[in-house]
CSV table of C-alpha atoms and ligand atoms in Angstrom, one decimal:
chain,number,residue,atom,x,y,z
A,20,MET,CA,-23.0,0.3,1.2
A,21,ARG,CA,-22.1,-1.8,4.2
A,22,PHE,CA,-18.9,-3.7,5.1
A,23,ILE,CA,-18.5,-7.3,6.3
A,24,SER,CA,-15.6,-9.2,7.8
A,25,THR,CA,-13.7,-11.8,5.7
A,26,ARG,CA,-14.1,-14.2,8.6
A,27,ASP,CA,-17.6,-13.6,9.9
A,28,SER,CA,-19.9,-16.5,8.7
A,29,LEU,CA,-22.9,-14.4,9.9
A,30,ALA,CA,-21.9,-11.6,7.6
A,31,ARG,CA,-22.8,-8.9,10.1
A,32,ALA,CA,-22.6,-5.6,8.3
A,33,VAL,CA,-21.1,-2.3,9.5
A,34,SER,CA,-21.1,1.2,8.1
A,35,SER,CA,-18.0,2.5,6.2
A,36,ALA,CA,-17.3,4.9,9.1
A,37,TYR,CA,-17.3,2.0,11.6
A,38,ALA,CA,-15.0,-0.1,9.3
A,39,ILE,CA,-12.6,2.8,8.9
A,40,VAL,CA,-12.4,3.7,12.6
A,41,HIS,CA,-11.9,0.0,13.7
A,42,GLY,CA,-9.5,-1.0,10.9
A,43,LEU,CA,-9.6,-4.7,11.8
A,44,ALA,CA,-12.8,-6.7,12.6
A,45,ALA,CA,-13.1,-8.1,16.0
A,46,ASP,CA,-12.7,-11.7,14.6
A,47,ARG,CA,-9.4,-10.5,13.1
A,48,GLY,CA,-10.9,-10.6,9.6
A,49,LEU,CA,-10.6,-7.7,7.3
A,50,TYR,CA,-13.5,-5.5,6.3
A,51,VAL,CA,-14.6,-5.8,2.7
A,52,PRO,CA,-17.5,-4.0,0.8
A,53,GLN,CA,-20.7,-6.1,0.6
A,54,TYR,CA,-20.5,-5.7,-3.2
A,55,PHE,CA,-18.5,-3.9,-5.9
A,56,PRO,CA,-20.4,-0.9,-7.3
A,57,ALA,CA,-20.2,-0.5,-11.1
A,58,TYR,CA,-18.3,2.5,-12.3
A,59,PHE,CA,-16.8,3.3,-15.7
A,60,PRO,CA,-17.8,6.8,-16.9
A,61,ASN,CA,-17.6,7.6,-20.7
A,62,ASP,CA,-15.8,10.9,-20.0
A,63,LEU,CA,-13.1,9.2,-17.8
A,64,ALA,CA,-10.3,11.0,-19.9
A,65,HIS,CA,-11.7,14.4,-18.8
A,66,LYS,CA,-12.0,13.8,-15.1
A,67,GLY,CA,-9.6,15.5,-12.7
A,68,TYR,CA,-8.2,13.5,-9.7
A,69,CYS,CA,-10.5,15.2,-7.1
A,70,GLU,CA,-13.5,14.6,-9.2
A,71,LEU,CA,-12.7,11.0,-9.7
A,72,ALA,CA,-11.8,10.5,-6.0
A,73,ARG,CA,-15.1,12.0,-5.0
A,74,GLU,CA,-17.2,9.9,-7.3
A,75,ILE,CA,-15.5,6.7,-6.4
A,76,PHE,CA,-15.5,7.4,-2.6
A,77,GLY,CA,-19.2,8.3,-2.9
A,78,LEU,CA,-20.0,4.7,-4.1
A,79,TYR,CA,-18.5,3.2,-1.0
A,80,LEU,CA,-18.9,5.8,1.7
A,81,THR,CA,-22.6,6.1,1.5
A,82,ASP,CA,-22.8,7.4,5.1
A,83,PHE,CA,-20.9,10.6,4.0
A,84,SER,CA,-22.5,13.5,2.3
A,85,ARG,CA,-21.5,14.9,-1.0
A,86,VAL,CA,-20.3,18.0,0.8
A,87,GLU,CA,-18.2,16.0,3.2
A,88,LEU,CA,-16.7,14.0,0.4
A,89,ASP,CA,-15.9,17.1,-1.5
A,90,ALA,CA,-14.2,18.7,1.4
A,91,LEU,CA,-12.0,15.8,2.3
A,92,VAL,CA,-11.0,15.1,-1.2
A,93,ARG,CA,-10.0,18.8,-1.6
A,94,ALA,CA,-8.1,18.8,1.7
A,95,ALA,CA,-6.1,15.8,0.5
A,96,TYR,CA,-5.4,16.4,-3.2
A,97,GLY,CA,-6.4,19.9,-3.9
A,98,ASP,CA,-4.2,22.1,-1.9
A,99,GLY,CA,-0.9,21.9,-3.5
A,100,ALA,CA,0.3,18.7,-1.6
A,101,PHE,CA,0.4,17.1,-5.0
A,102,PRO,CA,1.1,18.5,-8.4
A,103,ARG,CA,-1.8,19.3,-10.7
A,104,VAL,CA,-1.5,15.8,-12.3
A,105,ALA,CA,-1.3,14.0,-9.0
A,106,ALA,CA,-0.2,10.7,-10.5
A,107,PRO,CA,1.3,11.2,-14.0
A,108,CYS,CA,1.1,8.3,-16.5
A,109,LEU,CA,4.0,8.3,-19.0
A,110,ARG,CA,5.2,6.1,-21.8
A,111,VAL,CA,8.6,4.5,-21.0
A,112,GLY,CA,9.8,2.0,-23.5
A,113,SER,CA,7.0,-0.5,-24.2
A,114,PHE,CA,5.2,0.3,-20.9
A,115,ALA,CA,2.8,2.8,-19.5
A,116,LEU,CA,4.3,3.9,-16.3
A,117,LEU,CA,2.2,5.3,-13.5
A,118,GLU,CA,4.3,7.5,-11.2
A,119,LEU,CA,2.7,7.4,-7.6
A,120,PHE,CA,5.5,9.2,-5.9
A,121,HIS,CA,4.7,12.9,-6.2
A,122,GLY,CA,3.3,13.4,-2.8
A,123,PRO,CA,5.0,14.8,0.3
A,124,THR,CA,7.1,11.7,1.2
A,125,CYS,CA,7.9,10.5,-2.3
A,126,ALA,CA,6.2,7.1,-2.2
A,127,PHE,CA,2.8,5.8,-3.3
A,128,LYS,CA,1.6,5.6,0.4
A,129,ASP,CA,1.0,9.3,0.2
A,130,MET,CA,-1.9,8.8,-2.2
A,131,ALA,CA,-4.0,7.1,0.5
A,132,LEU,CA,-2.5,8.7,3.7
A,133,ALA,CA,-3.1,12.2,2.4
A,134,VAL,CA,-6.8,11.5,2.8
A,135,LEU,CA,-7.1,8.8,5.5
A,136,PRO,CA,-6.7,11.3,8.4
A,137,HIS,CA,-9.6,13.3,7.2
A,138,LEU,CA,-11.6,10.1,6.6
A,139,LEU,CA,-10.8,8.9,10.0
A,140,THR,CA,-11.6,12.1,11.8
A,141,LEU,CA,-15.0,12.4,10.2
A,142,SER,CA,-15.7,8.7,10.6
A,143,THR,CA,-15.0,9.0,14.4
A,144,VAL,CA,-17.5,11.7,14.7
A,145,LYS,CA,-20.1,9.7,12.7
A,146,ILE,CA,-19.9,6.7,14.9
A,147,GLY,CA,-20.1,8.9,18.0
A,148,ARG,CA,-16.8,7.9,19.4
A,149,ASP,CA,-15.1,10.6,21.3
A,150,GLY,CA,-11.6,11.0,22.8
A,151,GLU,CA,-8.3,10.7,21.0
A,152,ASN,CA,-7.6,8.2,18.2
A,153,VAL,CA,-4.3,6.4,18.5
A,154,ILE,CA,-3.1,5.3,15.2
A,155,LEU,CA,-0.7,2.4,15.2
A,156,VAL,CA,1.4,1.9,12.1
A,157,ALA,CA,3.7,-1.0,11.1
A,158,THR,CA,5.8,0.1,8.2
A,159,SER,CA,8.2,-1.6,5.9
A,160,GLY,CA,9.7,1.9,5.3
A,161,ASP,CA,7.3,4.1,3.4
A,162,THR,CA,4.0,4.1,5.3
A,163,GLY,CA,5.6,5.4,8.4
A,164,LYS,CA,6.6,8.8,7.1
A,165,ALA,CA,3.4,9.1,5.0
A,166,ALA,CA,1.3,8.5,8.1
A,167,GLN,CA,3.4,11.0,10.2
A,168,GLU,CA,3.0,13.6,7.4
A,169,GLY,CA,-0.7,12.9,6.8
A,170,PHE,CA,-1.7,13.1,10.5
A,171,ALA,CA,0.7,15.9,11.5
A,172,ALA,CA,-1.9,18.7,11.5
A,173,VAL,CA,-4.9,16.5,12.6
A,174,THR,CA,-6.1,17.2,16.0
A,175,GLY,CA,-7.4,14.4,18.1
A,176,CYS,CA,-5.0,11.9,16.6
A,177,ARG,CA,-1.8,10.4,17.7
A,178,VAL,CA,0.4,8.3,15.5
A,179,ILE,CA,2.9,5.7,16.7
A,180,VAL,CA,5.1,4.1,13.9
A,181,PHE,CA,6.9,0.9,14.3
A,182,TYR,CA,9.7,0.1,11.7
A,183,PRO,CA,12.3,-2.7,11.3
A,184,ALA,CA,15.5,-1.6,13.0
A,185,ASP,CA,17.8,-2.6,10.2
A,186,GLY,CA,15.2,-3.0,7.4
A,187,VAL,CA,14.7,0.5,6.0
A,188,SER,CA,16.9,2.8,3.8
A,189,GLU,CA,18.9,5.5,5.5
A,190,ILE,CA,16.8,8.1,3.8
A,191,GLN,CA,13.6,6.5,4.9
A,192,GLU,CA,14.8,6.4,8.6
A,193,GLN,CA,15.9,10.0,8.3
A,194,GLN,CA,12.5,10.9,7.1
A,195,MET,CA,10.7,9.2,10.0
A,196,LEU,CA,13.0,10.9,12.5
A,197,THR,CA,12.9,14.5,11.3
A,198,GLY,CA,10.5,17.3,11.3
A,199,ASN,CA,7.7,15.5,13.0
A,200,ALA,CA,4.7,17.0,14.8
A,201,ALA,CA,4.4,16.4,18.5
A,202,ASN,CA,1.6,14.0,17.9
A,203,THR,CA,3.7,11.5,16.0
A,204,ALA,CA,6.5,9.1,17.1
A,205,ALA,CA,8.6,6.5,15.3
A,206,ILE,CA,10.1,3.5,17.0
A,207,ALA,CA,12.6,1.0,15.7
A,208,VAL,CA,11.9,-2.7,16.4
A,209,ARG,CA,14.6,-5.3,16.4
A,210,GLY,CA,12.9,-7.5,13.9
A,211,ASN,CA,11.5,-7.4,10.4
A,212,PHE,CA,8.3,-5.8,9.1
A,213,ASP,CA,6.3,-9.0,9.9
A,214,ASP,CA,7.3,-8.7,13.6
A,215,CYS,CA,6.1,-5.1,13.5
A,216,GLN,CA,2.8,-6.0,11.7
A,217,ARG,CA,2.1,-8.9,14.1
A,218,GLY,CA,2.8,-6.7,17.1
A,219,VAL,CA,0.5,-4.1,15.9
A,220,LYS,CA,-2.3,-6.6,15.1
A,221,ASP,CA,-1.9,-8.1,18.6
A,222,ILE,CA,-2.1,-4.7,20.2
A,223,LEU,CA,-5.2,-3.8,18.2
A,224,ALA,CA,-6.9,-7.0,19.4
A,225,ASP,CA,-5.6,-6.9,23.1
A,226,THR,CA,-8.7,-6.4,25.3
A,227,ALA,CA,-6.6,-5.2,28.2
A,228,MET,CA,-4.9,-2.6,26.1
A,229,ILE,CA,-8.2,-1.4,24.6
A,230,LYS,CA,-9.5,-1.0,28.2
A,231,ARG,CA,-6.5,0.8,29.3
A,232,LEU,CA,-6.9,3.3,26.5
A,233,SER,CA,-10.6,3.7,27.0
A,234,ASN,CA,-9.9,4.7,30.6
A,235,ALA,CA,-7.7,7.5,29.2
A,236,GLN,CA,-10.4,8.5,26.7
A,237,MET,CA,-8.4,7.0,23.8
A,238,SER,CA,-9.0,4.3,21.3
A,239,PHE,CA,-6.9,2.5,18.7
A,240,SER,CA,-7.1,2.6,15.0
A,241,SER,CA,-4.8,1.5,12.2
A,242,ALA,CA,-3.4,3.4,9.2
A,243,ASN,CA,-2.1,0.2,7.6
A,244,SER,CA,-3.6,-1.2,4.4
A,245,ILE,CA,-5.7,-3.6,6.5
A,246,ASN,CA,-7.8,-0.5,6.9
A,247,PHE,CA,-10.3,-0.1,4.1
A,248,GLY,CA,-9.8,3.6,4.3
A,249,ARG,CA,-6.4,3.0,2.9
A,250,LEU,CA,-7.5,0.8,0.0
A,251,LEU,CA,-10.3,2.9,-1.3
A,252,PRO,CA,-8.1,5.9,-2.2
A,253,GLN,CA,-5.8,3.5,-4.2
A,254,ILE,CA,-8.6,2.4,-6.5
A,255,VAL,CA,-8.8,6.0,-7.7
A,256,TYR,CA,-5.4,6.2,-9.5
A,257,TYR,CA,-6.0,3.1,-11.6
A,258,TYR,CA,-9.0,4.9,-13.1
A,259,TYR,CA,-6.9,8.1,-13.4
A,260,ALA,CA,-4.2,6.2,-15.2
A,261,TYR,CA,-6.7,4.7,-17.6
A,262,GLY,CA,-8.2,8.1,-18.2
A,263,GLN,CA,-4.8,9.6,-19.1
A,264,LEU,CA,-4.0,6.7,-21.5
A,265,LEU,CA,-7.3,7.4,-23.2
A,266,GLY,CA,-6.6,11.1,-23.3
A,267,LYS,CA,-3.3,10.5,-25.0
A,268,GLY,CA,-4.8,8.1,-27.5
A,269,PHE,CA,-2.9,5.0,-26.2
A,270,LEU,CA,-6.2,3.2,-25.5
A,271,LYS,CA,-9.6,3.0,-27.0
A,272,LEU,CA,-12.5,3.3,-24.5
A,273,GLY,CA,-13.1,-0.2,-23.1
A,274,GLN,CA,-9.8,-1.7,-24.3
A,275,GLU,CA,-8.3,-4.0,-21.7
A,276,ILE,CA,-5.0,-3.4,-20.1
A,277,ASP,CA,-2.7,-5.5,-18.0
A,278,ILE,CA,-1.2,-4.1,-14.7
A,279,THR,CA,2.0,-5.0,-13.0
A,280,VAL,CA,2.5,-4.0,-9.3
A,281,PRO,CA,5.6,-4.4,-7.1
A,282,THR,CA,4.0,-6.0,-4.2
A,283,GLY,CA,4.4,-6.3,-0.5
A,284,ASN,CA,1.3,-6.3,1.7
A,285,PHE,CA,-0.8,-6.8,-1.4
A,286,GLY,CA,-2.8,-3.5,-0.9
A,287,ASN,CA,-1.8,-1.7,-4.1
A,288,ILE,CA,-2.5,-4.7,-6.4
A,289,LEU,CA,-5.7,-5.4,-4.5
A,290,ALA,CA,-7.0,-1.9,-5.3
A,291,ALA,CA,-6.3,-2.6,-9.0
A,292,TYR,CA,-8.4,-5.8,-8.6
A,293,TYR,CA,-11.2,-3.9,-7.0
A,294,GLY,CA,-11.0,-1.4,-9.8
A,295,LYS,CA,-11.5,-4.4,-12.3
A,296,ARG,CA,-14.5,-5.6,-10.2
A,297,MET,CA,-16.0,-2.1,-10.6
A,298,GLY,CA,-15.7,-2.3,-14.4
A,299,LEU,CA,-12.2,-0.9,-15.2
A,300,PRO,CA,-11.1,-2.9,-18.2
A,301,VAL,CA,-8.3,-5.0,-16.8
A,302,ARG,CA,-7.3,-8.3,-18.1
A,303,ARG,CA,-4.3,-9.5,-16.1
A,304,LEU,CA,-2.7,-8.5,-12.8
A,305,VAL,CA,0.9,-9.2,-12.4
A,306,CYS,CA,2.1,-9.4,-8.9
A,307,ALA,CA,5.9,-8.8,-8.6
A,308,SER,CA,7.9,-10.0,-5.6
A,309,ASN,CA,11.6,-9.8,-4.7
A,310,GLU,CA,13.5,-12.6,-3.1
A,311,ASN,CA,10.8,-12.7,-0.5
A,312,ASP,CA,8.6,-14.7,-2.9
A,313,VAL,CA,5.7,-15.9,-0.7
A,314,LEU,CA,3.1,-14.5,-3.1
A,315,ALA,CA,4.8,-15.8,-6.3
A,316,GLU,CA,4.7,-19.3,-4.8
A,317,ALA,CA,1.1,-18.9,-3.4
A,318,ILE,CA,-0.1,-17.7,-6.8
A,319,SER,CA,1.6,-20.4,-9.0
A,320,GLN,CA,1.4,-23.4,-6.5
A,321,GLY,CA,-1.5,-22.6,-4.2
A,322,ILE,CA,0.5,-22.8,-1.1
A,323,TYR,CA,0.7,-19.6,1.0
A,324,ASN,CA,3.7,-20.4,3.2
A,325,SER,CA,5.3,-17.8,5.3
A,326,CYS,CA,7.8,-20.3,7.0
A,327,ARG,CA,10.9,-19.5,5.0
A,328,PRO,CA,14.0,-17.5,5.2
A,329,PHE,CA,13.5,-13.8,5.3
A,330,TYR,CA,15.8,-11.8,2.9
A,331,LYS,CA,16.8,-8.1,3.4
A,332,THR,CA,16.9,-6.8,-0.1
A,333,ALA,CA,17.4,-3.5,-2.0
A,334,SER,CA,13.6,-3.1,-2.1
A,335,PRO,CA,12.9,-3.1,1.6
A,336,SER,CA,9.3,-2.0,1.3
A,337,MET,CA,8.6,-5.4,-0.2
A,338,ASP,CA,10.5,-7.4,2.3
A,339,ILE,CA,7.4,-9.0,3.7
A,340,LEU,CA,6.4,-12.7,4.4
A,341,VAL,CA,2.8,-12.1,5.5
A,342,SER,CA,0.8,-10.1,3.0
A,343,SER,CA,-2.3,-9.1,4.9
A,344,ASN,CA,-4.4,-8.0,2.0
A,345,PHE,CA,-4.0,-11.3,0.2
A,346,GLU,CA,-6.8,-12.4,2.6
A,347,ARG,CA,-9.2,-10.0,0.9
A,348,PHE,CA,-8.3,-11.4,-2.5
A,349,LEU,CA,-8.6,-15.0,-1.3
A,350,PHE,CA,-12.1,-14.0,0.1
A,351,GLU,CA,-13.2,-13.3,-3.4
A,352,MET,CA,-11.5,-16.3,-4.8
A,353,TYR,CA,-13.3,-18.5,-2.2
A,354,GLU,CA,-16.4,-16.9,-3.5
A,355,ARG,CA,-16.9,-15.0,-0.3
A,356,SER,CA,-17.2,-18.1,1.8
A,357,ALA,CA,-16.2,-16.7,5.2
A,358,PRO,CA,-16.3,-20.1,7.0
A,359,ASP,CA,-13.8,-21.6,4.5
A,360,LEU,CA,-11.6,-18.6,4.7
A,361,SER,CA,-11.8,-18.4,8.4
A,362,ALA,CA,-10.7,-22.1,8.7
A,363,ALA,CA,-7.9,-21.5,6.2
A,364,PHE,CA,-6.6,-18.5,8.2
A,365,LEU,CA,-6.9,-20.3,11.5
A,366,GLN,CA,-4.6,-22.8,10.0
A,367,PHE,CA,-2.3,-20.1,8.7
A,368,THR,CA,-2.2,-18.4,12.2
A,369,LYS,CA,-1.3,-21.8,13.8
A,370,THR,CA,1.3,-23.1,11.3
A,371,GLY,CA,2.3,-20.1,9.2
A,372,SER,CA,1.1,-21.9,6.1
A,373,LEU,CA,-2.0,-22.7,4.2
A,374,ARG,CA,-3.0,-24.8,1.2
A,375,ILE,CA,-5.4,-22.8,-0.9
A,376,ALA,CA,-8.5,-24.7,-2.2
A,377,GLU,CA,-8.2,-26.0,-5.7
A,378,SER,CA,-11.5,-24.2,-6.7
A,379,ALA,CA,-10.2,-20.9,-5.4
A,380,LYS,CA,-6.9,-21.3,-7.4
A,381,GLN,CA,-9.0,-22.0,-10.5
A,382,ASN,CA,-10.8,-18.7,-10.0
A,383,TRP,CA,-7.6,-16.7,-10.6
A,384,ARG,CA,-6.5,-18.5,-13.7
A,385,GLY,CA,-6.0,-15.9,-16.4
A,386,LEU,CA,-6.4,-13.1,-13.9
A,387,LEU,CA,-3.6,-13.1,-11.5
A,388,TYR,CA,0.1,-14.0,-12.3
A,389,GLY,CA,3.0,-13.8,-9.8
A,390,GLY,CA,6.8,-14.1,-10.0
A,391,SER,CA,9.9,-12.9,-8.3
A,392,VAL,CA,12.9,-10.8,-9.5
A,393,THR,CA,16.2,-10.9,-7.7
A,394,GLN,CA,18.0,-7.8,-6.6
A,395,GLU,CA,20.8,-8.5,-9.1
A,396,ALA,CA,18.2,-8.7,-11.9
A,397,ALA,CA,16.4,-5.6,-10.6
A,398,ALA,CA,19.8,-3.7,-10.5
A,399,CYS,CA,20.4,-4.7,-14.3
A,400,VAL,CA,16.9,-3.4,-15.0
A,401,MET,CA,17.6,-0.1,-13.4
A,402,ARG,CA,20.8,0.3,-15.4
A,403,GLU,CA,19.3,-0.8,-18.7
A,404,VAL,CA,16.2,1.5,-18.3
A,405,GLN,CA,18.4,4.4,-17.4
A,406,GLU,CA,20.7,3.9,-20.3
A,407,LYS,CA,18.0,3.0,-23.0
A,408,HIS,CA,15.2,5.3,-21.9
A,409,ASN,CA,17.0,7.9,-19.7
A,410,TYR,CA,14.5,6.9,-17.0
A,411,LEU,CA,15.5,6.3,-13.4
A,412,LEU,CA,13.5,3.5,-11.7
A,413,ASP,CA,13.6,2.9,-7.9
A,414,PRO,CA,14.5,-0.6,-6.8
A,415,HIS,CA,10.8,-1.6,-6.1
A,416,SER,CA,9.6,-0.4,-9.5
A,417,ALA,CA,12.5,-2.2,-11.1
A,418,VAL,CA,11.3,-5.5,-9.6
A,419,GLY,CA,8.0,-4.7,-11.3
A,420,TRP,CA,9.6,-3.8,-14.5
A,421,GLY,CA,11.7,-7.0,-14.5
A,422,LEU,CA,8.6,-9.2,-14.1
A,423,ALA,CA,6.4,-7.1,-16.5
A,424,SER,CA,8.9,-7.7,-19.2
A,425,SER,CA,8.4,-11.5,-19.0
A,426,TYR,CA,4.6,-11.1,-19.2
A,427,TYR,CA,4.4,-8.4,-21.9
A,428,ASP,CA,3.9,-9.5,-25.4
A,429,GLU,CA,3.6,-6.7,-27.9
A,430,ALA,CA,1.9,-9.0,-30.4
A,431,GLU,CA,-1.0,-9.5,-28.0
A,432,GLY,CA,-1.9,-5.8,-28.2
A,433,VAL,CA,-2.8,-5.5,-24.5
A,434,PRO,CA,-1.0,-2.4,-23.1
A,435,MET,CA,1.0,-2.9,-19.8
A,436,LEU,CA,0.6,-0.5,-17.1
A,437,LEU,CA,3.5,-0.6,-14.7
A,438,VAL,CA,3.1,1.0,-11.3
A,439,ALA,CA,6.2,3.0,-10.0
A,440,THR,CA,5.8,3.1,-6.3
A,441,ALA,CA,8.6,5.2,-5.1
A,442,SER,CA,11.1,7.9,-6.1
A,443,PRO,CA,14.5,6.5,-6.9
A,444,PHE,CA,15.9,9.2,-4.5
A,445,LYS,CA,14.5,7.3,-1.5
A,446,PHE,CA,17.0,4.6,-2.2
A,447,PRO,CA,20.1,6.4,-3.6
A,448,GLY,CA,22.6,3.8,-2.3
A,449,ALA,CA,20.9,1.0,-4.2
A,450,VAL,CA,20.3,3.0,-7.3
A,451,LEU,CA,23.8,4.3,-7.5
A,452,GLY,CA,25.1,0.7,-6.9
A,453,ALA,CA,22.9,-0.5,-9.8
A,454,LEU,CA,24.4,2.3,-12.1
A,455,GLY,CA,27.8,1.1,-11.2
A,456,VAL,CA,28.7,4.2,-9.2
A,457,SER,CA,30.5,3.5,-5.9
A,458,CYS,CA,29.1,5.4,-2.9
A,459,VAL,CA,30.7,3.5,0.0
A,460,GLY,CA,31.0,5.6,3.1
A,461,LEU,CA,28.9,8.4,1.8
A,462,SER,CA,26.0,9.7,3.9
A,463,GLY,CA,22.5,9.5,2.6
A,464,GLN,CA,22.4,13.2,1.7
A,465,ALA,CA,25.8,12.9,-0.2
A,466,GLN,CA,24.4,9.9,-2.0
A,467,LEU,CA,21.4,12.0,-3.1
A,468,LYS,CA,23.6,14.7,-4.5
A,469,LEU,CA,25.7,12.2,-6.3
A,470,LEU,CA,22.7,10.5,-7.8
A,471,ALA,CA,21.4,13.8,-9.0
A,472,GLN,CA,24.7,14.8,-10.5
A,473,ARG,CA,25.2,11.4,-12.3
A,474,THR,CA,21.7,11.2,-13.8
A,475,GLY,CA,20.7,14.9,-14.3
A,476,ALA,CA,17.5,14.2,-12.4
A,477,SER,CA,16.7,16.5,-9.6
A,478,ILE,CA,16.3,15.6,-5.9
A,479,PRO,CA,12.7,15.8,-4.9
A,480,PRO,CA,12.4,18.9,-2.6
A,481,PRO,CA,11.0,16.9,0.5
A,482,LEU,CA,14.1,14.7,0.4
A,483,ALA,CA,16.5,17.7,-0.2
A,484,ALA,CA,14.9,19.4,2.7
A,485,LEU,CA,16.0,16.7,5.1
A,486,ALA,CA,19.5,17.9,4.9
A,487,GLY,CA,19.2,20.8,7.2
A,488,GLN,CA,17.0,19.2,9.8
A,489,SER,CA,18.0,17.6,13.1
A,490,LEU,CA,17.1,14.1,13.9
A,491,CYS,CA,15.0,13.2,16.9
A,492,LYS,CA,16.3,10.6,19.2
A,493,ARG,CA,16.3,7.1,17.8
A,494,VAL,CA,14.5,4.5,20.1
A,495,GLU,CA,15.1,0.9,19.5
A,496,ILE,CA,13.1,-1.9,21.2
A,497,LYS,CA,12.4,-5.6,21.0
A,498,PRO,CA,9.1,-6.9,19.4
A,499,SER,CA,8.0,-8.0,22.9
A,500,GLU,CA,8.3,-4.4,24.1
A,501,MET,CA,5.9,-2.8,21.7
A,502,LYS,CA,2.9,-2.8,24.1
A,503,GLN,CA,5.0,-1.1,26.7
A,504,ALA,CA,6.3,1.4,24.2
A,505,VAL,CA,2.7,2.3,23.2
A,506,LEU,CA,1.8,3.0,26.8
A,507,GLU,CA,4.9,5.1,27.4
A,508,VAL,CA,4.4,7.2,24.3
A,509,LEU,CA,0.8,7.9,25.4
A,510,GLY,CA,1.9,8.5,28.9
A,511,ILE,CA,-0.8,6.3,30.5
B,609,LIG,C1,4.6,-0.3,0.3
B,609,LIG,C2,5.4,-0.4,-0.9
B,609,LIG,C3,5.2,-1.4,-1.8
B,609,LIG,C4,4.4,-2.5,-1.5
B,609,LIG,O1,2.9,-2.2,-1.6
B,609,LIG,P1,1.8,-3.1,-1.0
B,609,LIG,O2,0.6,-2.3,-1.1
B,609,LIG,O3,2.2,-3.3,0.4
B,609,LIG,O4,1.8,-4.4,-1.8
B,609,LIG,C5,6.0,-1.4,-3.0
B,609,LIG,N1,6.9,-0.4,-3.2
B,609,LIG,C6,7.0,0.6,-2.4
B,609,LIG,C7,8.0,1.7,-2.7
B,609,LIG,C8,6.3,0.7,-1.2
B,609,LIG,O5,6.4,1.7,-0.4
């Protein structure tokens, strides 16, 4: 299997190791596989997470040996970092709910970031690059800590995280500023996630910066979902969910499902689409946005327009106006025409907006649906679901639930799989507010305790453990100072 850039009309192909180490193609396009390998085993219901991951990885990472794949999958998912059922799928109300927050930082980003460091280290060796890997991360809240955690024990890697200064929950910030290994740093940027993401992409493509690092035996890489090494591990849990539903008798082998994903950068839902292309029986994908409804509009009207007010909401990890991975989806909808896509994104870079070709739009009819759910509506969902089903949703998953409800029709007989992306305990203030419990003036830790008390649910141990730890110094910069900050952290 080789990988091509979404913007390269010559379709020059690179190895998976090269794509993973470089993250972004030199033409600023994203690496995509040359084709989608077929995969749908008859015994899916009996496959464990590690086995599934190894088999799916093997289809794409053809430059890795079976022994290597086995080792990296076990290092990521096999050593007690995740429960035995890494991503449990349960029935809540009419939906099948896939819980992706049982990793070390309590959000779905762990599913990929537990394995990416191992992938990256091995890939670096494979392409014969030496020196240190400098991983730049833009985070809307959850990727940051997941990357710090995933890379903590990995030698030869440094991690620098940029997060929006006022755009993450108190618990999220606390996570990023506590208990970190010496090779990781987190810096607040006075701006939103898009500013962080743009800054990181600029640095990754900055030839002077690249040279400077190279002189110091270092090179850049990315742990954002622009990196194919982030997307690949996310395909696995859609299969795993399907397998669990088969095992519980909720599905017959081959029966189609719909999937709803609370979406920001379009990575998680794209992995579900890749799964469909590989043969997972998926009918519809439902893309849920909050007030930042760029994708909802792009999907329904064909205009992808990031020039609009930015809203800070109770679901901060979805407060995004430029969804990088949407480009990978559009690449498929443009029937892999790199010149057309490249022209469209040139327009997008210049004006912040692009009109999607009618033919491309036709290609997602019946497949991709989008919509937005306000924070008020999501808060109602949280309260209702708690009251009716005694299940606590986080504010992101509640956005998904809200939209899934409007697309689900029991009479159609197509089960709805809803992806739960974070533990409600990462956002205790918003969840308590939704439940009608006042928590004004309470610290993050006090909110956690109150939430546990009120709901009878227990605080996930990684979040409870934050209480006793001291915070490292908070650093805040302007977006224009990101390059300088990188050089300072690296001491070059
Ligand atoms: C990152 C994140 C999302 C958005 O996922 P994308 O892959 O960026 O679309 C949704 N919910 C939570 C809790 C997240 O951390």
